[in-house]
mmCIF file of C-alpha atoms and ligand atoms in Angstrom:
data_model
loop_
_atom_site.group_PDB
_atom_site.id
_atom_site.type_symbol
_atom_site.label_atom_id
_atom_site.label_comp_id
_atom_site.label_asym_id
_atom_site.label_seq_id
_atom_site.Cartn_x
_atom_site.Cartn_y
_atom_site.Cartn_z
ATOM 1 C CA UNK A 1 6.065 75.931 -7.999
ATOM 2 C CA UNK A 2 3.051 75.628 -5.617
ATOM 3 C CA UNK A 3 -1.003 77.029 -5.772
ATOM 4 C CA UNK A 4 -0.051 77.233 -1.713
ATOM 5 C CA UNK A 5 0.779 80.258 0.553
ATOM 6 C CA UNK A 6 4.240 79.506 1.252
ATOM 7 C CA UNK A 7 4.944 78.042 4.777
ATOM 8 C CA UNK A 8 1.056 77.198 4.836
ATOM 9 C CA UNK A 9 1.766 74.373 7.243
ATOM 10 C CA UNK A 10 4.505 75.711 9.408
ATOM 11 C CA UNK A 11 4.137 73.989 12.542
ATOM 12 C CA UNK A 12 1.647 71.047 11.515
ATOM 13 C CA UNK A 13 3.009 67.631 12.006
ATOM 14 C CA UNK A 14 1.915 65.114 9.636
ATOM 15 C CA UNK A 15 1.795 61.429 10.600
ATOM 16 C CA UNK A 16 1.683 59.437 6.908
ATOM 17 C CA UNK A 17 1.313 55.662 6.746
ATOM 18 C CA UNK A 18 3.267 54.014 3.621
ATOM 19 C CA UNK A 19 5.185 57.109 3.215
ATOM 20 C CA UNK A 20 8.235 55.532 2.625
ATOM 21 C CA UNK A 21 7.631 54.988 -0.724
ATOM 22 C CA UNK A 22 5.179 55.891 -3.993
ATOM 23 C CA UNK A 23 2.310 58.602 -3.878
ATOM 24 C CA UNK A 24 2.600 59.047 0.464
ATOM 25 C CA UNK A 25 5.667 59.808 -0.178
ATOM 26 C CA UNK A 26 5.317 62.277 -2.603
ATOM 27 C CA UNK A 27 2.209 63.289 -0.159
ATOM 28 C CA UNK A 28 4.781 63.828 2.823
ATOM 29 C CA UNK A 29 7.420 65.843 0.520
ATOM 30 C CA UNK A 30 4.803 67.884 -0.581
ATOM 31 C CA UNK A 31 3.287 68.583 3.076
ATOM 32 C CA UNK A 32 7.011 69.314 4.428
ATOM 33 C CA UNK A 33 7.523 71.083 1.563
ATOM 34 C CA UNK A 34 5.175 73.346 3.120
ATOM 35 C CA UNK A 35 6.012 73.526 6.372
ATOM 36 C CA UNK A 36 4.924 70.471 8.196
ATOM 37 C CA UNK A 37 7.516 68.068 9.984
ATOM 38 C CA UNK A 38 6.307 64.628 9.160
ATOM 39 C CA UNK A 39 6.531 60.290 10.493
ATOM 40 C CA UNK A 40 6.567 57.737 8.226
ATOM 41 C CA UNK A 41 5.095 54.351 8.453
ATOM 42 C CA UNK A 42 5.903 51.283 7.223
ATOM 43 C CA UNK A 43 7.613 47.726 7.584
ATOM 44 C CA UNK A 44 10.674 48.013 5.812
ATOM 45 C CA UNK A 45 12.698 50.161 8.567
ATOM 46 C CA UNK A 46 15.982 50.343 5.915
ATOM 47 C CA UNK A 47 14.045 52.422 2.988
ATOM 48 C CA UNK A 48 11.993 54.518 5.917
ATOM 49 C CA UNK A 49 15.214 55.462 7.130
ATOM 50 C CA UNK A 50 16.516 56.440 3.172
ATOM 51 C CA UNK A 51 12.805 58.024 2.887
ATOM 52 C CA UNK A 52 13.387 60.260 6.004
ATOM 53 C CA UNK A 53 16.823 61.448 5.358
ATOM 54 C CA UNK A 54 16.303 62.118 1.421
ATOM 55 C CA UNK A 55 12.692 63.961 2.845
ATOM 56 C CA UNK A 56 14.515 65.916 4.998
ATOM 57 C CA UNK A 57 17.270 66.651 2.820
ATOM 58 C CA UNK A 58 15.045 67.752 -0.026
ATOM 59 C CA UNK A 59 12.859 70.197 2.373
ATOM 60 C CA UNK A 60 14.826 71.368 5.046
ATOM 61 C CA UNK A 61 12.124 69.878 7.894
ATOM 62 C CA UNK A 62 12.235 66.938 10.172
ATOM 63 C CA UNK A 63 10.840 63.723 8.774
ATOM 64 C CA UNK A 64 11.215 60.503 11.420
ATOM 65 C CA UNK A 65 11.169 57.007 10.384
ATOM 66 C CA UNK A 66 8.545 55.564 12.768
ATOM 67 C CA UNK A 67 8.474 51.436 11.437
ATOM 68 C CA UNK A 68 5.403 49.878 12.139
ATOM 69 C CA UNK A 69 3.165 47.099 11.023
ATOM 70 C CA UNK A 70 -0.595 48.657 10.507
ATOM 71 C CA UNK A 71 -2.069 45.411 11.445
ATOM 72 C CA UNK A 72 -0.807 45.438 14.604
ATOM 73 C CA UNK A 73 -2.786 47.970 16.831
ATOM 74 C CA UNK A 74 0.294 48.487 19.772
ATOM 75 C CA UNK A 75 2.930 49.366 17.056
ATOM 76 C CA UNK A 76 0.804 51.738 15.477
ATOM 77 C CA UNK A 77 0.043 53.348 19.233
ATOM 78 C CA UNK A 78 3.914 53.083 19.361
ATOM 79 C CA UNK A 79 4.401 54.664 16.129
ATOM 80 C CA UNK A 80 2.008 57.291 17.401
ATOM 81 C CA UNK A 81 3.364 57.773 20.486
ATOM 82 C CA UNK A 82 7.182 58.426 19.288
ATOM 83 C CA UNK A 83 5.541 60.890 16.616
ATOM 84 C CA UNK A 84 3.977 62.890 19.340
ATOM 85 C CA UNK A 85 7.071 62.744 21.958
ATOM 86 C CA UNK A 86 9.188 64.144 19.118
ATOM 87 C CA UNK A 87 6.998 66.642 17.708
ATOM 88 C CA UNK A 88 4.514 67.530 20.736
ATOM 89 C CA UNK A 89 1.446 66.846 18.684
ATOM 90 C CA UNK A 90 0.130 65.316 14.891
ATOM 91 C CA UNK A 91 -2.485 67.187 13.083
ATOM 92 C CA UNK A 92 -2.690 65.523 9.795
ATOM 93 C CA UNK A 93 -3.297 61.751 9.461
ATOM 94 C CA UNK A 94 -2.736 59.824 5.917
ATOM 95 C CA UNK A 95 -3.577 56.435 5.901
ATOM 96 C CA UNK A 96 -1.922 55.241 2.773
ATOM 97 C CA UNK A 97 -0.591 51.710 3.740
ATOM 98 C CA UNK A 98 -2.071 49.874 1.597
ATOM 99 C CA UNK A 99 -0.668 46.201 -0.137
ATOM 100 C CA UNK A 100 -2.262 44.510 -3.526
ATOM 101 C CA UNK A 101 -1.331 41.600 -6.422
ATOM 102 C CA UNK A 102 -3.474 40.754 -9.532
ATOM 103 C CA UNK A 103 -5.507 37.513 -8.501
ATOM 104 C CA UNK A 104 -8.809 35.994 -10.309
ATOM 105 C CA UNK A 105 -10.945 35.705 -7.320
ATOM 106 C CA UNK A 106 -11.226 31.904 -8.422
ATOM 107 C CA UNK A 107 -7.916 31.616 -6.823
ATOM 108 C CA UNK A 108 -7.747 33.972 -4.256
ATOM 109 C CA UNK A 109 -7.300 32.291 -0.674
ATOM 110 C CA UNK A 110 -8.856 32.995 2.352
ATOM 111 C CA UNK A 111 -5.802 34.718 3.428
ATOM 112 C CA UNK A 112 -5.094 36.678 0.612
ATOM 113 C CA UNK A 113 -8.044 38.342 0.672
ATOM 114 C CA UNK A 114 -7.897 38.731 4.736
ATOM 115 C CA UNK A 115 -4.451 40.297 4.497
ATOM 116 C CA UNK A 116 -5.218 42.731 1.709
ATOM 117 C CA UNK A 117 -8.182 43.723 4.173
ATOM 118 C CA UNK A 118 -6.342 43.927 6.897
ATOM 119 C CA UNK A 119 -3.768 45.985 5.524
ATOM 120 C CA UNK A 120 -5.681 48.613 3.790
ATOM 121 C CA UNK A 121 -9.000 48.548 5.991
ATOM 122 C CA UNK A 122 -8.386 47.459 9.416
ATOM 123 C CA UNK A 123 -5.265 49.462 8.786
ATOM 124 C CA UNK A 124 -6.737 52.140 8.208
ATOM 125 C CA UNK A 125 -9.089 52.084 11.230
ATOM 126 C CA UNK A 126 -6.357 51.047 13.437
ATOM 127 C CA UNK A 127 -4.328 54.021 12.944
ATOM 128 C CA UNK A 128 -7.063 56.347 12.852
ATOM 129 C CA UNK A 129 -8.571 55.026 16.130
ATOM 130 C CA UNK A 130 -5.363 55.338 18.144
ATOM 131 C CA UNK A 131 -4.973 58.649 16.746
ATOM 132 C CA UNK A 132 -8.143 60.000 17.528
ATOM 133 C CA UNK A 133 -7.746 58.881 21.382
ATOM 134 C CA UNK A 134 -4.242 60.171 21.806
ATOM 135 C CA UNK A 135 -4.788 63.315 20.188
ATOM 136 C CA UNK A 136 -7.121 63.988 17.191
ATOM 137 C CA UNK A 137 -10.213 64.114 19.728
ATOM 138 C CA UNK A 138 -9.132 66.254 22.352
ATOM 139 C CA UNK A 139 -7.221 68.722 19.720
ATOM 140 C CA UNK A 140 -9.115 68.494 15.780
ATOM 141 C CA UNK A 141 -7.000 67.395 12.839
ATOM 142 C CA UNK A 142 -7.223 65.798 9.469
ATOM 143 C CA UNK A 143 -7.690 62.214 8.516
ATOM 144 C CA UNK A 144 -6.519 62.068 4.921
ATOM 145 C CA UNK A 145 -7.861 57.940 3.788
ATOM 146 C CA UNK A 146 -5.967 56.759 0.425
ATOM 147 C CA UNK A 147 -8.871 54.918 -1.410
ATOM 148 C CA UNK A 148 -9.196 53.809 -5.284
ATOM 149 C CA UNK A 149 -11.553 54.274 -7.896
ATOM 150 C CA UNK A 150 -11.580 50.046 -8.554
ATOM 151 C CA UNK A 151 -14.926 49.630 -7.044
ATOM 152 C CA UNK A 152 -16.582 52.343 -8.188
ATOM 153 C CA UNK A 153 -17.911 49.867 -10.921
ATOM 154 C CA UNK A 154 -16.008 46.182 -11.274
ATOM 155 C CA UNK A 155 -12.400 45.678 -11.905
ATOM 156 C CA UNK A 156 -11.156 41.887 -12.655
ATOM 157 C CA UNK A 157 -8.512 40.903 -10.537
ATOM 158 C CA UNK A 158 -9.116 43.089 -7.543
ATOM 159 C CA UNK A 159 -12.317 41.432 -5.392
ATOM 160 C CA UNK A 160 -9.752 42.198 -2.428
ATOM 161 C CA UNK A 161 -8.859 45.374 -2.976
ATOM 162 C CA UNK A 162 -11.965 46.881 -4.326
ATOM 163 C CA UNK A 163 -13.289 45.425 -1.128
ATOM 164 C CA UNK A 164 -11.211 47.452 1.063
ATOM 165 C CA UNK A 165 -11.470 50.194 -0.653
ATOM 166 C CA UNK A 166 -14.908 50.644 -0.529
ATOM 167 C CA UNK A 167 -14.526 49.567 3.341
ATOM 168 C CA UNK A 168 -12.201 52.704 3.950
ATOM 169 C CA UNK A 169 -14.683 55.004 1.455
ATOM 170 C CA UNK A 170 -17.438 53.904 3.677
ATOM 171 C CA UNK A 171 -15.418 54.606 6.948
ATOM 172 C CA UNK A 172 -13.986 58.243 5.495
ATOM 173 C CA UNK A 173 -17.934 58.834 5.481
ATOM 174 C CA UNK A 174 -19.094 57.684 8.846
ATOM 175 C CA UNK A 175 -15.821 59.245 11.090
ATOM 176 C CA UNK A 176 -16.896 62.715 8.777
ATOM 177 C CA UNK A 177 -19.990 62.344 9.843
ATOM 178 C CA UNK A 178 -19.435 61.216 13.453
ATOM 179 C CA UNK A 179 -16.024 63.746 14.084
ATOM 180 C CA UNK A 180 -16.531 66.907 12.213
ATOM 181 C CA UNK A 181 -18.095 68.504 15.182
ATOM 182 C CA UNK A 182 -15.069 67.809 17.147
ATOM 183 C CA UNK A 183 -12.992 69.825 14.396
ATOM 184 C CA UNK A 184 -12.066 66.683 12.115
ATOM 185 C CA UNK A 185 -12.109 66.818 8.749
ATOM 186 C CA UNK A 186 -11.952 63.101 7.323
ATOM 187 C CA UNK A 187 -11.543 63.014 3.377
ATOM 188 C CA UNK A 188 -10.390 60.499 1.371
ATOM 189 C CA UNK A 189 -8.058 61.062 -2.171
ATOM 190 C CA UNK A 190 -9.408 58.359 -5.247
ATOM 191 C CA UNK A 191 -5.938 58.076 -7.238
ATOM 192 C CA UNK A 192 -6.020 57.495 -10.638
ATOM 193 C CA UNK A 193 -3.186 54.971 -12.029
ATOM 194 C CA UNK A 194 0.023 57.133 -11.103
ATOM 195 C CA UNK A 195 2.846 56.302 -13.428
ATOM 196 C CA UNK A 196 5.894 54.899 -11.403
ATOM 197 C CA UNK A 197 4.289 53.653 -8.520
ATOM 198 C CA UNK A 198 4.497 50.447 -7.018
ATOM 199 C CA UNK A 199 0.601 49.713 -7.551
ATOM 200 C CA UNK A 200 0.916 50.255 -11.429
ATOM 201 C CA UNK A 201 4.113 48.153 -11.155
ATOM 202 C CA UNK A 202 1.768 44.982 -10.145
ATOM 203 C CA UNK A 203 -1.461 46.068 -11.834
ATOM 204 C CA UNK A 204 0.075 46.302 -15.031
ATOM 205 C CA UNK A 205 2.731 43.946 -15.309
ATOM 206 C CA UNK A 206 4.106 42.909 -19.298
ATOM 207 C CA UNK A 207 1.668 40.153 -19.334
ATOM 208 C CA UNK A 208 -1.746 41.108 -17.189
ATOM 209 C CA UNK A 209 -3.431 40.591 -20.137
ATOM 210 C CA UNK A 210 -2.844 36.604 -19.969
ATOM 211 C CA UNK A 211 -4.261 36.617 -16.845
ATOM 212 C CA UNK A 212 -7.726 37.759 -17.487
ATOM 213 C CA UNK A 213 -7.789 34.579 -19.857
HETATM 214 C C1 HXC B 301 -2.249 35.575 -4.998
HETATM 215 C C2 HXC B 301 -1.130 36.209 -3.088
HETATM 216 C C3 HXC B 301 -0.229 36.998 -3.841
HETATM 217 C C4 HXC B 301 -0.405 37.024 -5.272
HETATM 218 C C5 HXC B 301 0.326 37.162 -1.768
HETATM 219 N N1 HXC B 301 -0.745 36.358 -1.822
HETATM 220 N N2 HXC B 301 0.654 37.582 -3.000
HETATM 221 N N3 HXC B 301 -2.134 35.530 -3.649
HETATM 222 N N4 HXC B 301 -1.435 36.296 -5.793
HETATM 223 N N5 HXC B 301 0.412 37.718 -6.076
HETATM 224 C C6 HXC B 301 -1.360 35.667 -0.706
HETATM 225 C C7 HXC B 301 -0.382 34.690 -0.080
HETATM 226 O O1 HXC B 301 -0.342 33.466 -0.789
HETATM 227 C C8 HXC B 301 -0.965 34.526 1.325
HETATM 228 O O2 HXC B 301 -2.071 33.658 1.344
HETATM 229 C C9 HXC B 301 -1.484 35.918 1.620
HETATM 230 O O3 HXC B 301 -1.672 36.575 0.354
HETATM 231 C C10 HXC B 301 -0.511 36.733 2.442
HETATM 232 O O4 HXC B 301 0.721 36.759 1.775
HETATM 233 P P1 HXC B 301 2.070 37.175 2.533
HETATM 234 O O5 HXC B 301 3.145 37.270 1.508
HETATM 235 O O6 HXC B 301 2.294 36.279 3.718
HETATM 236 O O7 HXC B 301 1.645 38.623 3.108
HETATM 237 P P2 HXC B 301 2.506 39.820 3.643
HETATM 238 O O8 HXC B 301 3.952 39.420 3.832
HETATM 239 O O9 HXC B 301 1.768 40.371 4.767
HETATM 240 O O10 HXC B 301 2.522 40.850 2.400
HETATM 241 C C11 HXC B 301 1.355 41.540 2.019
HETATM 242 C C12 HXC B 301 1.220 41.587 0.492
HETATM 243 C C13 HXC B 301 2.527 42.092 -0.167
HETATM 244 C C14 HXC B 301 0.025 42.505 0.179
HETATM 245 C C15 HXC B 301 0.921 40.182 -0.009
HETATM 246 O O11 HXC B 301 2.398 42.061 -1.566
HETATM 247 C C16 HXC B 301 2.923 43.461 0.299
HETATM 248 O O12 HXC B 301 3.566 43.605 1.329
HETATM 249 N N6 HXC B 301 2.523 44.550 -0.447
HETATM 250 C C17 HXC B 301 2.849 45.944 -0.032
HETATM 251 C C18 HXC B 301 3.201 46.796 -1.224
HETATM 252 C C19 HXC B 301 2.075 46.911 -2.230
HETATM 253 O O13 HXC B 301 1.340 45.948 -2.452
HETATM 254 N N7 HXC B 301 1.994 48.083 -2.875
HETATM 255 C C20 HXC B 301 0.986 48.324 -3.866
HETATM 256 C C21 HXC B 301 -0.148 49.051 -3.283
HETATM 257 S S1 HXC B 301 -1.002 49.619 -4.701
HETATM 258 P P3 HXC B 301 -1.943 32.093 1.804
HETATM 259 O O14 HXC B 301 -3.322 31.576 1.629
HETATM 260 O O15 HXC B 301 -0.944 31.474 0.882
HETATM 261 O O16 HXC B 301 -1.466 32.107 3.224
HETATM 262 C C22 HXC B 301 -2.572 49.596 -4.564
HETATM 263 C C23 HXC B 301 -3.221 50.038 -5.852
HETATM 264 C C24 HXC B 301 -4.700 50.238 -5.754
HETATM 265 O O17 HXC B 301 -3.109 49.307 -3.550
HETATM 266 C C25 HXC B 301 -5.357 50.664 -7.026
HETATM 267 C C26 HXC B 301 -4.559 51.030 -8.199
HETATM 268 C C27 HXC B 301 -5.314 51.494 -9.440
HETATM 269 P P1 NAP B 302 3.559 51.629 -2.498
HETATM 270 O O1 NAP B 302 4.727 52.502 -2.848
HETATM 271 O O2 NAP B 302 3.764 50.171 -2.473
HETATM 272 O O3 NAP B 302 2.951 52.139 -1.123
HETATM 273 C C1 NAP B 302 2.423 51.294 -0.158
HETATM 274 C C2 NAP B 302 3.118 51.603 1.142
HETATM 275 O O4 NAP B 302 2.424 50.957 2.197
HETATM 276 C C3 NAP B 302 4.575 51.153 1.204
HETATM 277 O O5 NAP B 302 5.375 52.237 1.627
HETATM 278 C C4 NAP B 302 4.581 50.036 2.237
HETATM 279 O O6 NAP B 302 5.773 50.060 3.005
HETATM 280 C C5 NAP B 302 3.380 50.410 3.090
HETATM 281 N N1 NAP B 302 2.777 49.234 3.702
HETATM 282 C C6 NAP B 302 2.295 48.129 3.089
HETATM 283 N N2 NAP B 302 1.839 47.248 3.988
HETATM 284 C C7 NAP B 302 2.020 47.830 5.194
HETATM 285 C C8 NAP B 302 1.728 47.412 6.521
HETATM 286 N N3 NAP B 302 1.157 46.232 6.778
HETATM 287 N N4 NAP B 302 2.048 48.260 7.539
HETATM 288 C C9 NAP B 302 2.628 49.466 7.302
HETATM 289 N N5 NAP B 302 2.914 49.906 6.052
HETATM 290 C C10 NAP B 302 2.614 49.093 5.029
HETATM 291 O O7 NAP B 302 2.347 51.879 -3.489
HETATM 292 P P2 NAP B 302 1.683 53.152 -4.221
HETATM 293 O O8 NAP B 302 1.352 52.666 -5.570
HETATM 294 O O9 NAP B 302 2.452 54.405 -4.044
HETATM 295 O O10 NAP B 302 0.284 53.261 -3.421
HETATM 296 C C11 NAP B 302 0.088 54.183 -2.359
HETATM 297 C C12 NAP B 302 -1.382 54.310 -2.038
HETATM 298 O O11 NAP B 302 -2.114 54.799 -3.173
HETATM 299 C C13 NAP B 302 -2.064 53.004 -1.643
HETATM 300 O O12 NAP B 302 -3.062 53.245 -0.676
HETATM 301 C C14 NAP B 302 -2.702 52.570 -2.948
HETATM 302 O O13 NAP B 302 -3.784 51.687 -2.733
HETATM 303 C C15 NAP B 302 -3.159 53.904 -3.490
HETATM 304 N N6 NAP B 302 -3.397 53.935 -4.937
HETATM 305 C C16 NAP B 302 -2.340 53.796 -5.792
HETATM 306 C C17 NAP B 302 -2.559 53.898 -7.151
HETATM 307 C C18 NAP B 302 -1.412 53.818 -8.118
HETATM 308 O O14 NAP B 302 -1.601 54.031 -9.311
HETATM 309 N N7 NAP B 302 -0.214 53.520 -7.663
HETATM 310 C C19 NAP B 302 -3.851 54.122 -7.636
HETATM 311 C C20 NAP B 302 -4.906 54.240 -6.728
HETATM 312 C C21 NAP B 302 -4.661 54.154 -5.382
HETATM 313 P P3 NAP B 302 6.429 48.706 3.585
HETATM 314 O O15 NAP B 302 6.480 47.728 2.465
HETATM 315 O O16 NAP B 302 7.762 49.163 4.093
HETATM 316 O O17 NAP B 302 5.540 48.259 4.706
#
């Protein structure tokens, strides 16, 4: 059952980073569910493939595997670029990508915390930039940012990704700010713990209790 007029997003096309997997994917199912034909993002080209054809299977619309590594600004224009040659357009952005582990900041390398940054924050800019120029500015959309509610206060373990998360609140702000006269909404979604998920999987292993010790 759904609060939504049926077929409320006939015709959208949604272009959903990490939705290969966990809550983007359940984001993307719910968005074709509604109408919208959908690309998914991520590195692991085997499950976006599974993703895409279970999607499609599920909701009768068109869901494309489009593997790409966030980081990496020309295979997220790529990634982009086969979205819009398939579909002719993408009016919904999610940037869900997002990677994380337990780690006392006593311990945490330099490159730990760089490559939970990059992942989740640059990430998250990189896609939204290239989709702004190629077709978000000229046309509106939606830019849908996947943040947290770790840094709202302090949450042991997660410098890193309390840091990026508060990097992508702050950008949801500004690019609201900055784009909503060009017909862009930018919002961001603050999940609770969802049961199931990946993320709970490695925040709250058997024994994260022995590590706060
Ligand atoms: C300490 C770690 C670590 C760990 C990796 N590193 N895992 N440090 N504890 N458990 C360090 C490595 O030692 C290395 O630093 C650096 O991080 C990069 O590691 P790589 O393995 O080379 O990185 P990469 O292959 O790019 O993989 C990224 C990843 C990985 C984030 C480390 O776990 C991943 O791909 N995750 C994606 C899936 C995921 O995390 N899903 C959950 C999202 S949930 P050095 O110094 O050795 O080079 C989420 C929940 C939010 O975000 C809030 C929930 C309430
Ligand atoms: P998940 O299933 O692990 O989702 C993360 C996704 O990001 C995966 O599909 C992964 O695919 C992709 N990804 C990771 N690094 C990438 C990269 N460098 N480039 C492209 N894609 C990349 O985890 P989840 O728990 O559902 O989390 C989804 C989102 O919700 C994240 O933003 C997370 O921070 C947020 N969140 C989750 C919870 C929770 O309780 N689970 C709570 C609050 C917020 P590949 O491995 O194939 O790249």
């Amino acid at each position: 059952m759904s609060i939504f007029k049926d077929g409320i997003l006939d015709g959208k096309v949604a272009f959903v980073t990490g939705g290969g997997s966990g809550i983007c994917k359940g984001i993307t199912r719910a968005f074709m569910a509604h109408g919208a034909n959908a690309a998914i993002v991520g590195r692991n080209a085997e499950r976006l493939g599974a993703a895409a054809a279970e999607l499609e299977r599920e909701t009768g619309r068109e869901c494309l595997a489009a593997p790409a590594d966030v980081r990496n600004p020309k295979l997220v224009e790529a990634a982009l670029d086969a979205t819009i040659e398939r579909f002719g357009t993408i009016d919904i952005v999610v940037n869900g990508a997002a990677g994380n582990f337990l780690c006392p900041a006593a311990t945490l390398s330099y490159n730990g915390f760089k490559t939970v940054m990059d992942i989740d924050a640059i990430g998250t800019w990189n896609v939204t930039r290239a989709a702004f120029e190629r077709r978000l500015r000229d046309h509106g959309g939606v830019v849908l940012n996947i943040s947290a509610t770790l840094h709202y206060s302090a949450t042991p373990l997660q410098a890193h990704a309390s840091a990026a998360k508060a990097a992508i609140d702050s950008l949801t702000r500004s690019l609201a700010l900055e784009w909503g006269s060009l017909g862009i909404r930018v919002n961001g979604i603050a999940p609770g713990p969802i049961e199931g998920t990946e993320g709970m999987e490695r925040l709250a292993p058997p024994n994260h209790k022995d590590k706060l010790a």
